[in-house]
């Protein structure tokens, strides 16, 4: 059985300095952050590949404010595909994960799409896909609409839906109807009242409900959790 692992590359200078100088930070984040460079991440990929663990590469960052920053992000993902190709990776072994605000969504949807296009083309050539991470609820509608448009014209994308949002069941129903692949996570942003479940127990219960909905109705769904109880619930549902 294969598992998924998120490989993060640190972009922001303050975060990089903190990771470099704090032993506490390294002890907390080394499980999730592959390193500061693409070469670091590719070394981790090779180690995980030897264990038959699939990966997704994520160049950490969001909410860029200039076209140059968005273009630099685009180029980082193109280099990531080049690196994966040089390692002999196949598209069924590795994807990339990205945030739309890292590609310029706060500047304009047009700018964001212009930066996304070459990454989507590279993913298609690699026979892989692009995992479009969900950000705060402020961006949920725009993110889903853009993913829906991209999927409708054949782009290799998968949406990420957060179980802590009240709206997620309806969003999953829509995406399943459109046959958009979905990856389910719990969610990690500080949301305003009335938008998200405030208690972890309620988030967990909703996650299980949405997991079952995805496995019953979805297209190539992904269950993204480190929660061993939910992993077992997922296996039980599949077996049943």
CSV table of C-alpha atoms in Angstrom, one decimal, residues 3-239:
chain,number,residue,atom,x,y,z
A,3,UNK,CA,1.0,6.6,1.2
A,4,UNK,CA,1.1,10.3,0.4
A,5,UNK,CA,3.7,12.7,1.7
A,6,UNK,CA,3.8,16.5,1.4
A,7,UNK,CA,7.2,17.9,0.6
A,8,UNK,CA,7.5,21.6,1.4
A,9,UNK,CA,10.2,24.0,0.2
A,10,UNK,CA,10.7,27.1,2.3
A,11,UNK,CA,10.5,30.3,0.3
A,12,UNK,CA,10.0,33.1,2.8
A,13,UNK,CA,13.2,34.5,4.3
A,14,UNK,CA,11.8,34.8,7.9
A,15,UNK,CA,10.6,31.3,7.8
A,16,UNK,CA,13.8,30.0,6.4
A,17,UNK,CA,15.8,31.8,9.1
A,18,UNK,CA,13.6,30.4,11.8
A,19,UNK,CA,13.9,26.9,10.4
A,20,UNK,CA,17.7,27.2,10.2
A,21,UNK,CA,18.3,28.6,13.7
A,22,UNK,CA,15.7,26.9,15.8
A,23,UNK,CA,16.1,23.3,17.0
A,24,UNK,CA,12.5,23.3,18.2
A,25,UNK,CA,11.4,24.3,14.7
A,26,UNK,CA,13.3,21.5,13.1
A,27,UNK,CA,12.0,19.0,15.5
A,28,UNK,CA,8.4,20.1,14.7
A,29,UNK,CA,8.7,20.5,11.0
A,30,UNK,CA,11.3,18.0,9.7
A,31,UNK,CA,8.4,15.5,9.3
A,32,UNK,CA,6.8,17.8,6.7
A,33,UNK,CA,9.5,20.1,5.3
A,34,UNK,CA,11.9,18.4,2.9
A,35,UNK,CA,14.4,21.3,2.8
A,36,UNK,CA,15.2,24.7,1.6
A,37,UNK,CA,16.1,23.8,-2.0
A,38,UNK,CA,14.8,21.6,-4.7
A,39,UNK,CA,17.8,19.3,-4.4
A,40,UNK,CA,16.8,18.8,-0.8
A,41,UNK,CA,13.3,17.8,-1.8
A,42,UNK,CA,14.5,15.5,-4.6
A,43,UNK,CA,16.7,13.6,-2.1
A,44,UNK,CA,13.7,13.1,0.1
A,45,UNK,CA,11.7,12.0,-2.9
A,46,UNK,CA,14.3,9.3,-3.8
A,47,UNK,CA,14.2,8.0,-0.2
A,48,UNK,CA,10.4,7.9,-0.2
A,49,UNK,CA,10.2,6.4,-3.6
A,50,UNK,CA,12.4,3.5,-2.4
A,51,UNK,CA,9.6,2.9,0.2
A,52,UNK,CA,6.9,3.1,-2.5
A,53,UNK,CA,5.5,6.3,-1.0
A,54,UNK,CA,4.1,8.8,-3.5
A,55,UNK,CA,4.8,12.5,-3.0
A,56,UNK,CA,3.6,16.0,-3.9
A,57,UNK,CA,6.0,18.9,-4.1
A,58,UNK,CA,4.9,22.2,-2.6
A,59,UNK,CA,6.9,25.4,-3.0
A,60,UNK,CA,5.8,27.2,0.2
A,61,UNK,CA,4.3,30.6,-0.2
A,62,UNK,CA,1.1,32.6,-0.8
A,63,UNK,CA,-0.4,36.1,-1.3
A,64,UNK,CA,2.3,37.5,-3.6
A,65,UNK,CA,1.8,41.2,-4.5
A,66,UNK,CA,3.8,41.7,-7.6
A,67,UNK,CA,3.8,40.0,-11.1
A,68,UNK,CA,7.5,39.3,-10.6
A,69,UNK,CA,6.9,37.2,-7.5
A,70,UNK,CA,4.1,35.2,-9.2
A,71,UNK,CA,6.4,34.5,-12.2
A,72,UNK,CA,9.2,33.4,-9.9
A,73,UNK,CA,6.7,31.0,-8.3
A,74,UNK,CA,5.7,29.7,-11.7
A,75,UNK,CA,9.4,29.1,-12.6
A,76,UNK,CA,10.0,27.3,-9.4
A,77,UNK,CA,7.3,24.7,-10.2
A,78,UNK,CA,8.7,24.3,-13.7
A,79,UNK,CA,12.1,23.5,-12.2
A,80,UNK,CA,10.4,21.1,-9.9
A,81,UNK,CA,9.0,19.1,-12.8
A,82,UNK,CA,12.5,19.2,-14.5
A,83,UNK,CA,14.0,17.9,-11.2
A,84,UNK,CA,11.4,15.1,-11.0
A,85,UNK,CA,12.1,14.1,-14.6
A,86,UNK,CA,15.8,14.1,-14.0
A,87,UNK,CA,15.2,11.7,-11.1
A,88,UNK,CA,13.4,9.3,-13.3
A,89,UNK,CA,10.1,9.9,-11.6
A,90,UNK,CA,6.8,9.0,-13.2
A,91,UNK,CA,3.6,11.0,-13.2
A,92,UNK,CA,1.9,8.4,-11.0
A,93,UNK,CA,4.6,8.8,-8.4
A,94,UNK,CA,4.6,12.6,-8.0
A,95,UNK,CA,2.4,15.6,-8.3
A,96,UNK,CA,2.8,19.3,-7.4
A,97,UNK,CA,0.7,21.3,-4.9
A,98,UNK,CA,0.2,25.0,-5.2
A,99,UNK,CA,-1.8,28.0,-4.0
A,100,UNK,CA,-3.5,30.3,-6.4
A,101,UNK,CA,-2.5,33.4,-4.5
A,102,UNK,CA,1.1,32.3,-4.9
A,103,UNK,CA,0.5,32.5,-8.7
A,104,UNK,CA,-1.0,36.0,-8.5
A,105,UNK,CA,-4.8,35.6,-7.8
A,106,UNK,CA,-4.7,38.7,-5.6
A,107,UNK,CA,-3.3,40.6,-8.6
A,108,UNK,CA,-6.0,39.3,-11.0
A,109,UNK,CA,-7.4,36.0,-12.2
A,110,UNK,CA,-6.0,36.7,-15.6
A,111,UNK,CA,-2.5,36.9,-14.2
A,112,UNK,CA,-3.0,33.8,-12.1
A,113,UNK,CA,-4.1,31.8,-15.1
A,114,UNK,CA,-1.3,33.0,-17.3
A,115,UNK,CA,1.2,31.7,-14.7
A,116,UNK,CA,-0.7,28.5,-14.2
A,117,UNK,CA,-0.8,27.5,-17.9
A,118,UNK,CA,2.8,26.5,-18.4
A,119,UNK,CA,2.7,24.5,-15.1
A,120,UNK,CA,-0.5,22.7,-16.2
A,121,UNK,CA,1.1,21.9,-19.6
A,122,UNK,CA,4.2,20.5,-17.9
A,123,UNK,CA,2.0,18.4,-15.6
A,124,UNK,CA,0.2,17.0,-18.6
A,125,UNK,CA,3.4,16.2,-20.4
A,126,UNK,CA,4.6,14.5,-17.2
A,127,UNK,CA,1.3,12.5,-17.1
A,128,UNK,CA,0.7,13.9,-13.6
A,129,UNK,CA,-1.6,16.6,-12.1
A,130,UNK,CA,-1.6,19.8,-10.2
A,131,UNK,CA,-3.1,19.8,-6.7
A,132,UNK,CA,-4.7,23.2,-6.2
A,133,UNK,CA,-4.6,23.8,-2.4
A,134,UNK,CA,-7.5,25.6,-0.7
A,135,UNK,CA,-6.7,28.7,1.2
A,136,UNK,CA,-8.8,30.8,3.6
A,137,UNK,CA,-12.6,30.9,3.1
A,138,UNK,CA,-12.1,34.3,1.5
A,139,UNK,CA,-10.8,32.5,-1.6
A,140,UNK,CA,-13.0,29.4,-1.6
A,141,UNK,CA,-15.5,30.5,-4.3
A,142,UNK,CA,-12.8,31.9,-6.6
A,143,UNK,CA,-10.7,28.8,-6.2
A,144,UNK,CA,-13.5,26.4,-6.9
A,145,UNK,CA,-14.7,28.4,-9.9
A,146,UNK,CA,-11.2,28.5,-11.4
A,147,UNK,CA,-10.6,24.8,-10.9
A,148,UNK,CA,-14.0,24.0,-12.4
A,149,UNK,CA,-13.2,26.1,-15.5
A,150,UNK,CA,-9.8,24.5,-15.9
A,151,UNK,CA,-11.1,21.0,-15.4
A,152,UNK,CA,-13.9,21.6,-18.0
A,153,UNK,CA,-11.3,22.2,-20.7
A,154,UNK,CA,-9.2,19.2,-19.7
A,155,UNK,CA,-6.6,20.6,-17.4
A,156,UNK,CA,-5.0,18.0,-15.0
A,157,UNK,CA,-6.2,19.5,-11.7
A,158,UNK,CA,-7.4,18.2,-8.4
A,159,UNK,CA,-9.3,20.4,-5.9
A,160,UNK,CA,-8.6,20.5,-2.2
A,161,UNK,CA,-11.6,20.7,0.1
A,162,UNK,CA,-11.4,21.5,3.8
A,163,UNK,CA,-13.5,19.5,6.2
A,164,UNK,CA,-13.8,22.3,8.8
A,165,UNK,CA,-15.9,24.5,6.6
A,166,UNK,CA,-19.7,24.2,6.9
A,167,UNK,CA,-20.1,24.5,3.1
A,168,UNK,CA,-17.8,21.6,2.1
A,169,UNK,CA,-20.5,19.0,1.7
A,170,UNK,CA,-22.2,21.1,-1.0
A,171,UNK,CA,-18.9,21.9,-2.6
A,172,UNK,CA,-18.0,18.2,-2.8
A,173,UNK,CA,-21.4,17.4,-4.3
A,174,UNK,CA,-20.8,19.9,-7.0
A,175,UNK,CA,-17.3,18.8,-7.8
A,176,UNK,CA,-18.3,15.1,-7.8
A,177,UNK,CA,-21.1,16.0,-10.3
A,178,UNK,CA,-18.5,17.7,-12.5
A,179,UNK,CA,-16.1,14.8,-12.0
A,180,UNK,CA,-13.4,17.0,-10.6
A,181,UNK,CA,-11.0,15.0,-8.5
A,182,UNK,CA,-10.9,16.1,-4.8
A,183,UNK,CA,-8.4,15.8,-2.0
A,184,UNK,CA,-9.9,16.1,1.4
A,185,UNK,CA,-8.0,17.8,4.3
A,186,UNK,CA,-9.1,19.2,7.6
A,187,UNK,CA,-8.2,22.8,7.1
A,188,UNK,CA,-5.8,25.1,9.1
A,189,UNK,CA,-6.8,28.7,8.7
A,190,UNK,CA,-8.2,30.9,11.4
A,191,UNK,CA,-11.8,31.3,10.1
A,192,UNK,CA,-14.5,33.8,11.2
A,193,UNK,CA,-17.5,32.6,13.2
A,194,UNK,CA,-20.2,31.0,11.2
A,195,UNK,CA,-17.9,29.7,8.5
A,196,UNK,CA,-16.1,26.7,10.1
A,197,UNK,CA,-16.7,24.1,12.8
A,198,UNK,CA,-15.0,25.5,16.0
A,199,UNK,CA,-14.4,22.1,17.7
A,200,UNK,CA,-12.0,19.5,16.5
A,201,UNK,CA,-14.4,16.7,17.3
A,202,UNK,CA,-17.0,18.2,14.9
A,203,UNK,CA,-14.3,18.7,12.2
A,204,UNK,CA,-13.4,15.0,12.6
A,205,UNK,CA,-17.0,13.9,12.3
A,206,UNK,CA,-17.5,16.0,9.3
A,207,UNK,CA,-14.3,14.7,7.7
A,208,UNK,CA,-15.5,11.1,8.0
A,209,UNK,CA,-18.9,12.1,6.5
A,210,UNK,CA,-17.1,13.8,3.6
A,211,UNK,CA,-14.6,11.0,3.2
A,212,UNK,CA,-17.5,8.5,2.7
A,213,UNK,CA,-19.2,10.9,0.2
A,214,UNK,CA,-16.0,11.2,-1.8
A,215,UNK,CA,-15.3,7.5,-1.9
A,216,UNK,CA,-18.9,6.8,-2.9
A,217,UNK,CA,-19.3,9.5,-5.5
A,218,UNK,CA,-16.0,11.0,-6.3
A,219,UNK,CA,-13.4,10.7,-9.1
A,220,UNK,CA,-9.9,9.6,-8.0
A,221,UNK,CA,-10.4,11.0,-4.5
A,222,UNK,CA,-7.5,11.5,-2.1
A,223,UNK,CA,-7.9,11.3,1.7
A,224,UNK,CA,-5.2,13.6,3.2
A,225,UNK,CA,-4.9,13.0,6.9
A,226,UNK,CA,-2.3,12.0,9.6
A,227,UNK,CA,-5.2,10.9,11.9
A,228,UNK,CA,-4.8,7.2,12.4
A,229,UNK,CA,-8.4,6.8,13.5
A,230,UNK,CA,-9.7,8.4,10.3
A,231,UNK,CA,-7.3,6.3,8.2
A,232,UNK,CA,-8.8,3.2,9.8
A,233,UNK,CA,-12.3,4.6,9.2
A,234,UNK,CA,-11.4,5.1,5.5
A,235,UNK,CA,-10.1,1.5,5.2
A,236,UNK,CA,-13.2,0.2,6.9
A,237,UNK,CA,-15.4,2.1,4.4
A,238,UNK,CA,-13.5,0.8,1.4
A,239,UNK,CA,-13.6,-2.8,2.7
